[in-house]
Amino acid sequence: MSSGWQHAGRSRPWYINFDENHLEVKTKAALGSNKKIRLGFENKDGHDAGGVFIKFSSTPQYKIGWCGHWLPLTMDLPAGEEKIWKFEKRNYNVVVSCNNILVINSTASEESCDRWVTWKSYWDKQTVRIRFNKQLDSASLQYRINHEHVPQWVKVPKRTGFFLDLQETAVDVTTESLFGSNNVIDILFADKFRRKAGGITIEFSRQPRYSLKGCTSSADFSRESRKKLREMTRDKIWTFKRTTDGVKVLVDGENILDAAVSDALCQEDKGWRTYWERNVDRLTFYRDTASKTCRVTKLKFPTRTSPPPKLKSWTVSPRKGPFWYGSPVNSPSEPPTKHSPPSQENCWMRLVKVSDATKLAEAAWTGEKACERLCTETAGCHVVYLDWSGKTCQVFGEYNMDWQYKGELWRWWYGERGRGILAERKCFDAEFYKQENSTSPCGSRSWECEDRYNSTSSFFNFQFYFTR
């Protein structure tokens, strides 16, 4: 049963129990309009507890709030502007469907939350209400809280990968093929970087067979399993689950295969560990000719029996990238908000530059502190930049950031390392963004909801870590 559609009032909290309910949101936004669904989760005290953001760009994107970066949706969205989105949440896991097509299945973790090192301080909070952000949500029209948690069957997407944590959820597949038709269920596994992580093929030959990708070629099911399959009807439901050491397959609830990959089993591919030791975060029905529909089956989620320990300090590992501002030794009195990232002694960054920005003022360079002071004294300033001449402090308003071009990088490397550096006001004057009625650091390009670090070529795909 559902409570009926209600207006998605901005900045008003709505109470929900995700353990028993799911949320549906109605939108009417065209791709390319850049409108956004900006759904935030909150605990009973109104503190941020994660969220999901969806952007209607020409290539639709999503982001798990207080966790990672913007990522493209791997599934094509249904035709037409009017859509109904279903949001489900269990602890760190978020599942989103659009018109009954699974588009997001993501779990907040150390690996996926590569943008917020303090992600756990948000996602450990118990979600009891939701909020549509007043300034940033421009797509949500109506919402309703639905009390039904019945998985929906959807048409199998052929040759199109979609994200699914097969360690936390199982996938059900329906077939109508007879044994002897030579149709196949063919599923490729991949990790979040789209690297091969194994897979499985079921052959509907007269004698049903299976193979494990990156391990072994075609093999017979056990005699007991073949007997079970022969006694079943033509229409079947296959359930695939990734186990700690292999893969498990059930048909109509009967255990048909529980394969554990090992050196003994994977004699045909000695490099099986390269694939099967990776997590499965993505599925693709590739050469599949038998699968008709599929659905995601929820597994039992672990419950938290005691509140998480309070974070007293945190550290930043180099893999977080060169644009993280660092962390203080002692935790602040309250966690960072969207306009108050952790401060640090030196906010000046290299190898990036201001783009798509209007210059507000400039002055002769006399030092970093003087340049920062010029920003605080200039209305509308959000970023300062030392140009490549090394003589001018430039002040900008709304801005974007990009990598330095290749030629400029080599100039920096061969002796001009004190030039072409940049500092954002959100770092050296974070208190400014806590003031009432203050604007966001980047206006429509708010750093909290849209990434500005656009890689312009493969040359910039590696990370730089330099100290001054």
mmCIF file of C-alpha atoms in Angstrom, residues 25-406:
data_model
loop_
_atom_site.group_PDB
_atom_site.id
_atom_site.type_symbol
_atom_site.label_atom_id
_atom_site.label_comp_id
_atom_site.label_asym_id
_atom_site.label_seq_id
_atom_site.Cartn_x
_atom_site.Cartn_y
_atom_site.Cartn_z
ATOM 1 C CA VAL A 25 9.871 10.112 -6.523
ATOM 2 C CA LYS A 26 8.190 11.434 -9.661
ATOM 3 C CA THR A 27 10.180 13.602 -12.090
ATOM 4 C CA LYS A 28 9.545 15.256 -15.434
ATOM 5 C CA ALA A 29 12.953 16.375 -16.684
ATOM 6 C CA ALA A 30 14.592 15.974 -20.078
ATOM 7 C CA LEU A 31 18.104 14.604 -20.471
ATOM 8 C CA GLY A 32 20.472 17.499 -21.039
ATOM 9 C CA SER A 33 18.474 19.843 -18.808
ATOM 10 C CA ASN A 34 21.024 19.318 -15.983
ATOM 11 C CA LYS A 35 18.207 19.215 -13.442
ATOM 12 C CA LYS A 36 18.936 17.178 -10.332
ATOM 13 C CA ILE A 37 17.306 14.929 -7.790
ATOM 14 C CA ARG A 38 19.067 15.841 -4.577
ATOM 15 C CA LEU A 39 17.838 13.422 -1.906
ATOM 16 C CA GLY A 40 19.501 13.644 1.491
ATOM 17 C CA PHE A 41 19.226 11.207 4.404
ATOM 18 C CA GLU A 42 19.110 12.492 7.995
ATOM 19 C CA ASN A 43 19.099 11.035 11.497
ATOM 20 C CA LYS A 44 16.619 11.965 14.238
ATOM 21 C CA ASP A 45 18.634 15.097 15.093
ATOM 22 C CA GLY A 46 18.603 16.334 11.503
ATOM 23 C CA HIS A 47 22.277 15.565 10.869
ATOM 24 C CA ASP A 48 23.369 14.359 7.418
ATOM 25 C CA ALA A 49 23.387 10.556 7.088
ATOM 26 C CA GLY A 50 24.246 10.125 3.405
ATOM 27 C CA GLY A 51 22.214 10.687 0.276
ATOM 28 C CA VAL A 52 21.694 10.027 -3.428
ATOM 29 C CA PHE A 53 22.051 12.622 -6.194
ATOM 30 C CA ILE A 54 20.948 12.113 -9.803
ATOM 31 C CA LYS A 55 21.735 14.558 -12.609
ATOM 32 C CA PHE A 56 19.782 14.770 -15.865
ATOM 33 C CA SER A 57 22.801 15.646 -18.013
ATOM 34 C CA SER A 58 23.102 14.490 -21.616
ATOM 35 C CA THR A 59 24.715 11.374 -20.134
ATOM 36 C CA PRO A 60 22.767 10.762 -16.902
ATOM 37 C CA GLN A 61 24.956 10.633 -13.801
ATOM 38 C CA TYR A 62 24.583 9.788 -10.133
ATOM 39 C CA LYS A 63 26.539 10.309 -6.958
ATOM 40 C CA ILE A 64 26.325 8.737 -3.511
ATOM 41 C CA GLY A 65 26.308 11.720 -1.174
ATOM 42 C CA TRP A 66 29.080 12.184 1.379
ATOM 43 C CA CYS A 67 30.891 9.300 -0.258
ATOM 44 C CA GLY A 68 32.085 9.341 -3.879
ATOM 45 C CA HIS A 69 32.245 11.232 -7.166
ATOM 46 C CA TRP A 70 29.758 11.604 -9.998
ATOM 47 C CA LEU A 71 29.469 8.387 -12.044
ATOM 48 C CA PRO A 72 27.549 7.685 -15.265
ATOM 49 C CA LEU A 73 24.441 5.536 -15.126
ATOM 50 C CA THR A 74 25.237 2.347 -17.009
ATOM 51 C CA MET A 75 21.631 1.581 -17.914
ATOM 52 C CA ASP A 76 19.645 3.498 -20.543
ATOM 53 C CA LEU A 77 16.766 5.323 -18.913
ATOM 54 C CA PRO A 78 13.206 4.672 -20.142
ATOM 55 C CA ALA A 79 11.914 6.916 -22.919
ATOM 56 C CA GLY A 80 9.807 9.944 -22.048
ATOM 57 C CA GLU A 81 10.354 12.750 -19.575
ATOM 58 C CA GLU A 82 8.005 11.539 -16.829
ATOM 59 C CA LYS A 83 9.646 8.901 -14.656
ATOM 60 C CA ILE A 84 9.095 7.276 -11.289
ATOM 61 C CA TRP A 85 12.217 6.578 -9.251
ATOM 62 C CA LYS A 86 12.243 4.054 -6.400
ATOM 63 C CA PHE A 87 14.815 4.467 -3.590
ATOM 64 C CA GLU A 88 15.655 1.683 -1.145
ATOM 65 C CA LYS A 89 18.273 1.806 1.629
ATOM 66 C CA ARG A 90 19.735 -0.764 4.025
ATOM 67 C CA ASN A 91 22.600 0.470 6.221
ATOM 68 C CA TYR A 92 25.350 1.353 3.698
ATOM 69 C CA ASN A 93 23.533 -0.056 0.632
ATOM 70 C CA VAL A 94 21.368 2.045 -1.706
ATOM 71 C CA VAL A 95 19.283 0.633 -4.574
ATOM 72 C CA VAL A 96 17.553 2.877 -7.129
ATOM 73 C CA SER A 97 15.173 1.842 -9.925
ATOM 74 C CA CYS A 98 13.641 3.989 -12.658
ATOM 75 C CA ASN A 99 10.299 2.783 -14.044
ATOM 76 C CA ASN A 100 11.147 -0.666 -12.619
ATOM 77 C CA ILE A 101 14.588 -0.759 -14.290
ATOM 78 C CA LEU A 102 17.500 -1.145 -11.875
ATOM 79 C CA VAL A 103 19.919 1.758 -12.418
ATOM 80 C CA ILE A 104 21.907 2.042 -9.165
ATOM 81 C CA ASN A 105 23.031 -0.539 -6.623
ATOM 82 C CA SER A 106 25.847 0.951 -4.575
ATOM 83 C CA THR A 107 27.327 0.310 -1.147
ATOM 84 C CA ALA A 108 29.262 2.976 0.750
ATOM 85 C CA SER A 109 32.682 1.606 1.703
ATOM 86 C CA GLU A 110 36.347 2.557 2.003
ATOM 87 C CA GLU A 111 36.796 1.687 -1.676
ATOM 88 C CA SER A 112 33.737 3.451 -3.099
ATOM 89 C CA CYS A 113 33.902 6.548 -0.866
ATOM 90 C CA ASP A 114 37.108 7.918 -2.374
ATOM 91 C CA ARG A 115 36.002 11.531 -2.006
ATOM 92 C CA TRP A 116 34.977 11.739 1.655
ATOM 93 C CA VAL A 117 37.462 10.171 4.072
ATOM 94 C CA THR A 118 34.954 10.778 6.888
ATOM 95 C CA TRP A 119 32.121 9.004 5.039
ATOM 96 C CA LYS A 120 31.542 6.594 7.933
ATOM 97 C CA SER A 121 30.685 9.437 10.327
ATOM 98 C CA TYR A 122 27.685 10.171 8.072
ATOM 99 C CA TRP A 123 26.617 6.713 6.905
ATOM 100 C CA ASP A 124 26.819 5.213 10.402
ATOM 101 C CA LYS A 125 23.932 7.440 11.462
ATOM 102 C CA GLN A 126 20.505 5.803 11.409
ATOM 103 C CA THR A 127 18.304 7.288 8.693
ATOM 104 C CA VAL A 128 14.867 8.251 9.978
ATOM 105 C CA ARG A 129 13.949 11.019 7.538
ATOM 106 C CA ILE A 130 14.690 12.396 4.084
ATOM 107 C CA ARG A 131 14.982 15.899 2.691
ATOM 108 C CA PHE A 132 14.878 17.370 -0.834
ATOM 109 C CA ASN A 133 17.490 20.137 -0.897
ATOM 110 C CA LYS A 134 15.908 23.546 -1.483
ATOM 111 C CA GLN A 135 18.727 25.059 -3.544
ATOM 112 C CA LEU A 136 19.985 22.019 -5.449
ATOM 113 C CA ASP A 137 16.950 19.795 -6.146
ATOM 114 C CA SER A 138 15.255 20.977 -9.323
ATOM 115 C CA ALA A 139 13.794 17.718 -10.676
ATOM 116 C CA SER A 140 11.722 16.137 -7.878
ATOM 117 C CA LEU A 141 8.024 16.956 -8.310
ATOM 118 C CA GLN A 142 6.166 14.519 -6.078
ATOM 119 C CA TYR A 143 6.993 11.696 -3.701
ATOM 120 C CA ARG A 144 5.265 8.894 -1.861
ATOM 121 C CA ILE A 145 6.294 6.353 0.750
ATOM 122 C CA ASN A 146 5.418 2.846 -0.341
ATOM 123 C CA HIS A 147 5.036 0.033 2.178
ATOM 124 C CA GLU A 148 5.515 -2.787 -0.306
ATOM 125 C CA HIS A 149 8.936 -4.392 -0.635
ATOM 126 C CA VAL A 150 8.263 -6.871 -3.419
ATOM 127 C CA PRO A 151 11.160 -7.159 -5.922
ATOM 128 C CA GLN A 152 10.074 -6.221 -9.443
ATOM 129 C CA TRP A 153 10.772 -8.367 -12.512
ATOM 130 C CA VAL A 154 12.332 -6.415 -15.378
ATOM 131 C CA LYS A 155 13.452 -7.367 -18.867
ATOM 132 C CA VAL A 156 17.032 -8.634 -18.953
ATOM 133 C CA PRO A 157 19.337 -5.914 -20.372
ATOM 134 C CA LYS A 158 21.468 -7.691 -23.003
ATOM 135 C CA ARG A 159 25.095 -6.626 -23.494
ATOM 136 C CA THR A 160 24.611 -3.665 -21.139
ATOM 137 C CA GLY A 161 26.392 -3.779 -17.810
ATOM 138 C CA PHE A 162 24.727 -2.579 -14.635
ATOM 139 C CA PHE A 163 26.031 -2.136 -11.116
ATOM 140 C CA LEU A 164 25.076 -4.821 -8.615
ATOM 141 C CA ASP A 165 26.941 -5.904 -5.489
ATOM 142 C CA LEU A 166 26.625 -9.667 -5.899
ATOM 143 C CA GLN A 167 28.180 -10.228 -2.474
ATOM 144 C CA GLU A 168 25.299 -8.377 -0.771
ATOM 145 C CA THR A 169 22.454 -9.202 -3.165
ATOM 146 C CA ALA A 170 21.517 -12.085 -5.440
ATOM 147 C CA VAL A 171 20.083 -11.864 -8.950
ATOM 148 C CA ASP A 172 17.106 -13.970 -10.059
ATOM 149 C CA VAL A 173 16.694 -14.836 -13.755
ATOM 150 C CA THR A 174 13.698 -16.440 -15.497
ATOM 151 C CA THR A 175 14.048 -18.795 -18.477
ATOM 152 C CA GLU A 176 11.638 -20.679 -20.745
ATOM 153 C CA SER A 177 14.197 -22.705 -22.713
ATOM 154 C CA LEU A 178 14.157 -26.483 -23.025
ATOM 155 C CA PHE A 179 17.282 -28.538 -22.498
ATOM 156 C CA GLY A 180 18.495 -29.412 -25.994
ATOM 157 C CA SER A 181 17.687 -25.937 -27.388
ATOM 158 C CA ASN A 182 21.375 -24.937 -26.950
ATOM 159 C CA ASN A 183 20.367 -21.564 -25.519
ATOM 160 C CA VAL A 184 22.640 -20.153 -22.809
ATOM 161 C CA ILE A 185 22.555 -17.996 -19.720
ATOM 162 C CA ASP A 186 25.764 -15.997 -19.994
ATOM 163 C CA ILE A 187 26.727 -13.595 -17.194
ATOM 164 C CA LEU A 188 29.995 -11.683 -16.954
ATOM 165 C CA PHE A 189 31.201 -10.447 -13.557
ATOM 166 C CA ALA A 190 33.275 -7.270 -13.176
ATOM 167 C CA ASP A 191 34.490 -5.069 -10.350
ATOM 168 C CA LYS A 192 33.726 -1.366 -10.009
ATOM 169 C CA PHE A 193 36.620 -0.561 -12.387
ATOM 170 C CA ARG A 194 35.036 -2.850 -15.021
ATOM 171 C CA ARG A 195 37.858 -5.363 -14.711
ATOM 172 C CA LYS A 196 36.927 -9.009 -15.248
ATOM 173 C CA ALA A 197 35.934 -10.768 -12.030
ATOM 174 C CA GLY A 198 34.851 -14.150 -13.384
ATOM 175 C CA GLY A 199 31.396 -15.154 -14.564
ATOM 176 C CA ILE A 200 29.198 -18.130 -15.327
ATOM 177 C CA THR A 201 27.561 -19.748 -18.356
ATOM 178 C CA ILE A 202 24.686 -22.241 -18.222
ATOM 179 C CA GLU A 203 24.247 -24.326 -21.396
ATOM 180 C CA PHE A 204 20.789 -25.685 -22.266
ATOM 181 C CA SER A 205 22.231 -28.670 -24.115
ATOM 182 C CA ARG A 206 20.619 -32.104 -23.904
ATOM 183 C CA GLN A 207 22.932 -32.753 -21.001
ATOM 184 C CA PRO A 208 22.901 -29.391 -19.092
ATOM 185 C CA ARG A 209 26.387 -28.041 -18.499
ATOM 186 C CA TYR A 210 28.053 -25.009 -16.976
ATOM 187 C CA SER A 211 31.368 -23.165 -17.198
ATOM 188 C CA LEU A 212 33.098 -20.615 -14.950
ATOM 189 C CA LYS A 213 34.751 -17.748 -16.795
ATOM 190 C CA GLY A 214 38.430 -17.355 -16.009
ATOM 191 C CA CYS A 215 38.493 -20.799 -14.404
ATOM 192 C CA THR A 216 37.157 -23.787 -16.319
ATOM 193 C CA SER A 217 35.417 -24.573 -19.576
ATOM 194 C CA SER A 218 32.237 -26.599 -19.987
ATOM 195 C CA ALA A 219 31.562 -29.153 -17.236
ATOM 196 C CA ASP A 220 28.652 -31.395 -16.282
ATOM 197 C CA PHE A 221 26.398 -30.733 -13.330
ATOM 198 C CA SER A 222 26.394 -33.428 -10.689
ATOM 199 C CA ARG A 223 24.081 -36.423 -11.191
ATOM 200 C CA GLU A 224 21.831 -35.232 -8.368
ATOM 201 C CA SER A 225 21.562 -31.744 -9.895
ATOM 202 C CA ARG A 226 20.772 -33.130 -13.362
ATOM 203 C CA LYS A 227 17.976 -35.207 -11.836
ATOM 204 C CA LYS A 228 16.504 -32.130 -10.144
ATOM 205 C CA LEU A 229 16.629 -30.155 -13.395
ATOM 206 C CA ARG A 230 14.911 -32.906 -15.380
ATOM 207 C CA GLU A 231 12.051 -33.026 -12.872
ATOM 208 C CA MET A 232 11.405 -29.265 -13.058
ATOM 209 C CA THR A 233 8.987 -27.496 -15.389
ATOM 210 C CA ARG A 234 10.092 -25.598 -18.483
ATOM 211 C CA ASP A 235 9.694 -22.193 -16.803
ATOM 212 C CA LYS A 236 12.415 -21.793 -14.210
ATOM 213 C CA ILE A 237 13.815 -19.159 -11.869
ATOM 214 C CA TRP A 238 17.618 -19.237 -11.561
ATOM 215 C CA THR A 239 19.293 -17.498 -8.610
ATOM 216 C CA PHE A 240 22.974 -16.482 -8.813
ATOM 217 C CA LYS A 241 24.961 -15.486 -5.754
ATOM 218 C CA ARG A 242 28.669 -14.742 -5.381
ATOM 219 C CA THR A 243 30.131 -16.611 -2.393
ATOM 220 C CA THR A 244 33.424 -15.971 -0.629
ATOM 221 C CA ASP A 245 35.184 -18.657 -2.675
ATOM 222 C CA GLY A 246 33.087 -19.016 -5.813
ATOM 223 C CA VAL A 247 29.489 -18.904 -7.007
ATOM 224 C CA LYS A 248 26.239 -20.525 -5.945
ATOM 225 C CA VAL A 249 23.287 -21.324 -8.234
ATOM 226 C CA LEU A 250 19.739 -22.234 -7.218
ATOM 227 C CA VAL A 251 16.878 -23.207 -9.546
ATOM 228 C CA ASP A 252 13.342 -22.817 -8.213
ATOM 229 C CA GLY A 253 14.875 -22.737 -4.740
ATOM 230 C CA GLU A 254 16.820 -26.010 -5.203
ATOM 231 C CA ASN A 255 20.604 -25.937 -4.791
ATOM 232 C CA ILE A 256 22.043 -26.932 -8.186
ATOM 233 C CA LEU A 257 25.636 -25.713 -8.003
ATOM 234 C CA ASP A 258 27.954 -24.506 -5.243
ATOM 235 C CA ALA A 259 31.321 -24.146 -6.951
ATOM 236 C CA ALA A 260 34.446 -23.142 -5.042
ATOM 237 C CA VAL A 261 37.205 -21.912 -7.350
ATOM 238 C CA SER A 262 40.628 -23.381 -6.609
ATOM 239 C CA ASP A 263 43.810 -24.587 -8.301
ATOM 240 C CA ALA A 264 42.254 -28.027 -8.595
ATOM 241 C CA LEU A 265 39.104 -26.756 -10.312
ATOM 242 C CA CYS A 266 40.719 -24.029 -12.424
ATOM 243 C CA GLN A 267 43.451 -26.119 -14.022
ATOM 244 C CA GLU A 268 42.687 -24.620 -17.453
ATOM 245 C CA ASP A 269 43.418 -21.064 -16.273
ATOM 246 C CA LYS A 270 46.287 -20.758 -13.808
ATOM 247 C CA GLY A 271 45.598 -17.029 -13.452
ATOM 248 C CA TRP A 272 42.118 -17.559 -12.006
ATOM 249 C CA ARG A 273 42.958 -15.645 -8.824
ATOM 250 C CA THR A 274 43.407 -12.467 -10.872
ATOM 251 C CA TYR A 275 39.683 -12.520 -11.631
ATOM 252 C CA TRP A 276 37.954 -14.388 -8.823
ATOM 253 C CA GLU A 277 39.602 -12.535 -5.943
ATOM 254 C CA ARG A 278 37.942 -9.290 -7.074
ATOM 255 C CA ASN A 279 34.593 -8.144 -5.735
ATOM 256 C CA VAL A 280 31.668 -8.396 -8.140
ATOM 257 C CA ASP A 281 30.110 -4.925 -8.487
ATOM 258 C CA ARG A 282 28.837 -5.139 -12.051
ATOM 259 C CA LEU A 283 26.971 -7.707 -14.186
ATOM 260 C CA THR A 284 26.563 -8.041 -17.949
ATOM 261 C CA PHE A 285 24.316 -10.527 -19.772
ATOM 262 C CA TYR A 286 26.607 -10.952 -22.773
ATOM 263 C CA ARG A 287 26.002 -13.886 -25.173
ATOM 264 C CA ASP A 288 22.787 -14.601 -23.343
ATOM 265 C CA THR A 289 19.954 -16.201 -25.346
ATOM 266 C CA ALA A 290 17.935 -17.838 -22.552
ATOM 267 C CA SER A 291 17.322 -15.156 -19.902
ATOM 268 C CA LYS A 292 13.991 -13.352 -20.133
ATOM 269 C CA THR A 293 13.551 -11.246 -17.003
ATOM 270 C CA CYS A 294 15.544 -10.614 -13.844
ATOM 271 C CA ARG A 295 15.144 -9.123 -10.401
ATOM 272 C CA VAL A 296 17.388 -8.313 -7.467
ATOM 273 C CA THR A 297 16.815 -10.350 -4.332
ATOM 274 C CA LYS A 298 17.701 -8.768 -1.027
ATOM 275 C CA LEU A 299 19.922 -10.823 1.235
ATOM 276 C CA LYS A 300 19.911 -10.537 4.998
ATOM 277 C CA PHE A 301 21.661 -7.315 5.953
ATOM 278 C CA PRO A 302 23.759 -7.200 9.113
ATOM 279 C CA THR A 303 22.172 -5.188 11.888
ATOM 280 C CA ARG A 304 24.087 -2.829 14.130
ATOM 281 C CA THR A 305 23.635 -3.907 17.772
ATOM 282 C CA SER A 306 25.540 -0.980 19.288
ATOM 283 C CA PRO A 307 26.171 2.611 18.196
ATOM 284 C CA PRO A 308 29.378 3.173 16.214
ATOM 285 C CA PRO A 309 32.333 4.666 18.080
ATOM 286 C CA LYS A 310 32.773 8.403 17.755
ATOM 287 C CA LEU A 311 35.564 9.472 15.431
ATOM 288 C CA LYS A 312 38.227 11.299 17.423
ATOM 289 C CA SER A 313 40.622 11.775 14.517
ATOM 290 C CA TRP A 314 41.111 10.777 10.932
ATOM 291 C CA THR A 315 43.888 10.625 8.400
ATOM 292 C CA VAL A 316 44.116 11.102 4.664
ATOM 293 C CA SER A 317 45.873 8.520 2.524
ATOM 294 C CA PRO A 318 47.630 9.622 -0.713
ATOM 295 C CA ARG A 319 45.197 7.612 -2.852
ATOM 296 C CA LYS A 320 42.482 10.156 -2.056
ATOM 297 C CA GLY A 321 43.970 12.414 -4.701
ATOM 298 C CA PRO A 322 45.765 15.752 -4.764
ATOM 299 C CA PHE A 323 42.626 17.865 -4.246
ATOM 300 C CA TRP A 324 41.735 16.785 -0.731
ATOM 301 C CA TYR A 325 42.630 19.477 1.732
ATOM 302 C CA GLY A 326 43.907 17.256 4.487
ATOM 303 C CA SER A 327 42.681 16.741 8.022
ATOM 304 C CA PRO A 328 43.551 18.164 11.416
ATOM 305 C CA VAL A 329 45.147 15.943 14.023
ATOM 306 C CA ASN A 330 42.207 16.432 16.366
ATOM 307 C CA SER A 331 38.629 16.164 15.169
ATOM 308 C CA PRO A 332 36.665 19.449 15.114
ATOM 309 C CA SER A 333 33.819 19.960 17.558
ATOM 310 C CA GLU A 334 31.335 19.069 14.815
ATOM 311 C CA PRO A 335 31.704 17.213 11.499
ATOM 312 C CA PRO A 336 32.356 19.269 8.351
ATOM 313 C CA THR A 337 29.294 20.615 6.591
ATOM 314 C CA LYS A 338 28.970 21.085 2.852
ATOM 315 C CA HIS A 339 30.454 24.588 3.139
ATOM 316 C CA SER A 340 33.096 23.861 5.774
ATOM 317 C CA PRO A 341 35.765 21.385 4.642
ATOM 318 C CA PRO A 342 38.596 20.704 7.090
ATOM 319 C CA SER A 343 41.079 23.548 7.176
ATOM 320 C CA GLN A 344 44.806 23.178 6.831
ATOM 321 C CA GLU A 345 47.866 25.371 7.091
ATOM 322 C CA ASN A 346 48.468 25.637 3.350
ATOM 323 C CA CYS A 347 45.557 25.720 0.900
ATOM 324 C CA TRP A 348 47.583 26.400 -2.227
ATOM 325 C CA MET A 349 47.432 23.659 -4.872
ATOM 326 C CA ARG A 350 49.561 22.913 -7.908
ATOM 327 C CA LEU A 351 48.841 21.421 -11.327
ATOM 328 C CA VAL A 352 45.322 22.897 -11.458
ATOM 329 C CA LYS A 353 44.052 26.182 -12.835
ATOM 330 C CA VAL A 354 40.935 28.345 -12.925
ATOM 331 C CA SER A 355 38.662 27.996 -15.969
ATOM 332 C CA ASP A 356 35.216 29.256 -16.994
ATOM 333 C CA ALA A 357 35.574 32.125 -14.533
ATOM 334 C CA THR A 358 35.267 35.911 -14.422
ATOM 335 C CA LYS A 359 38.223 37.843 -13.020
ATOM 336 C CA LEU A 360 37.109 40.291 -10.315
ATOM 337 C CA ALA A 361 40.394 41.915 -9.346
ATOM 338 C CA GLU A 362 44.158 41.551 -9.466
ATOM 339 C CA ALA A 363 47.157 42.972 -7.655
ATOM 340 C CA ALA A 364 50.897 42.641 -7.542
ATOM 341 C CA TRP A 365 51.966 39.402 -5.842
ATOM 342 C CA THR A 366 53.413 39.963 -2.381
ATOM 343 C CA GLY A 367 52.667 36.572 -0.856
ATOM 344 C CA GLU A 368 50.016 33.947 -0.299
ATOM 345 C CA LYS A 369 48.462 35.561 2.779
ATOM 346 C CA ALA A 370 48.171 38.925 1.035
ATOM 347 C CA CYS A 371 46.492 37.272 -1.941
ATOM 348 C CA GLU A 372 44.033 35.475 0.350
ATOM 349 C CA ARG A 373 43.307 38.769 2.130
ATOM 350 C CA LEU A 374 42.541 40.419 -1.224
ATOM 351 C CA CYS A 375 39.959 37.691 -1.829
ATOM 352 C CA THR A 376 38.226 38.238 1.518
ATOM 353 C CA GLU A 377 38.068 41.978 0.778
ATOM 354 C CA THR A 378 36.592 41.485 -2.716
ATOM 355 C CA ALA A 379 32.839 40.900 -2.966
ATOM 356 C CA GLY A 380 31.972 37.642 -4.720
ATOM 357 C CA CYS A 381 35.461 36.130 -4.502
ATOM 358 C CA HIS A 382 35.679 32.330 -4.329
ATOM 359 C CA VAL A 383 39.192 31.517 -5.571
ATOM 360 C CA VAL A 384 42.632 33.145 -6.019
ATOM 361 C CA TYR A 385 45.354 32.264 -8.490
ATOM 362 C CA LEU A 386 49.024 33.150 -8.966
ATOM 363 C CA ASP A 387 49.548 33.491 -12.712
ATOM 364 C CA TRP A 388 52.469 31.945 -14.588
ATOM 365 C CA SER A 389 54.411 35.212 -14.587
ATOM 366 C CA GLY A 390 54.704 34.820 -10.821
ATOM 367 C CA LYS A 391 53.910 38.518 -10.408
ATOM 368 C CA THR A 392 50.120 38.819 -10.205
ATOM 369 C CA CYS A 393 47.499 37.678 -7.699
ATOM 370 C CA GLN A 394 44.208 37.155 -9.550
ATOM 371 C CA VAL A 395 40.781 37.015 -7.855
ATOM 372 C CA PHE A 396 37.834 35.133 -9.418
ATOM 373 C CA GLY A 397 34.145 34.649 -8.621
ATOM 374 C CA GLU A 398 32.176 31.616 -9.810
ATOM 375 C CA TYR A 399 34.681 29.233 -11.277
ATOM 376 C CA ASN A 400 35.591 25.832 -12.569
ATOM 377 C CA MET A 401 38.902 24.015 -12.143
ATOM 378 C CA ASP A 402 40.906 21.988 -14.613
ATOM 379 C CA TRP A 403 44.324 20.365 -14.952
ATOM 380 C CA GLN A 404 47.229 22.419 -16.217
ATOM 381 C CA TYR A 405 47.900 21.697 -19.865
ATOM 382 C CA LYS A 406 50.801 19.448 -20.800
#
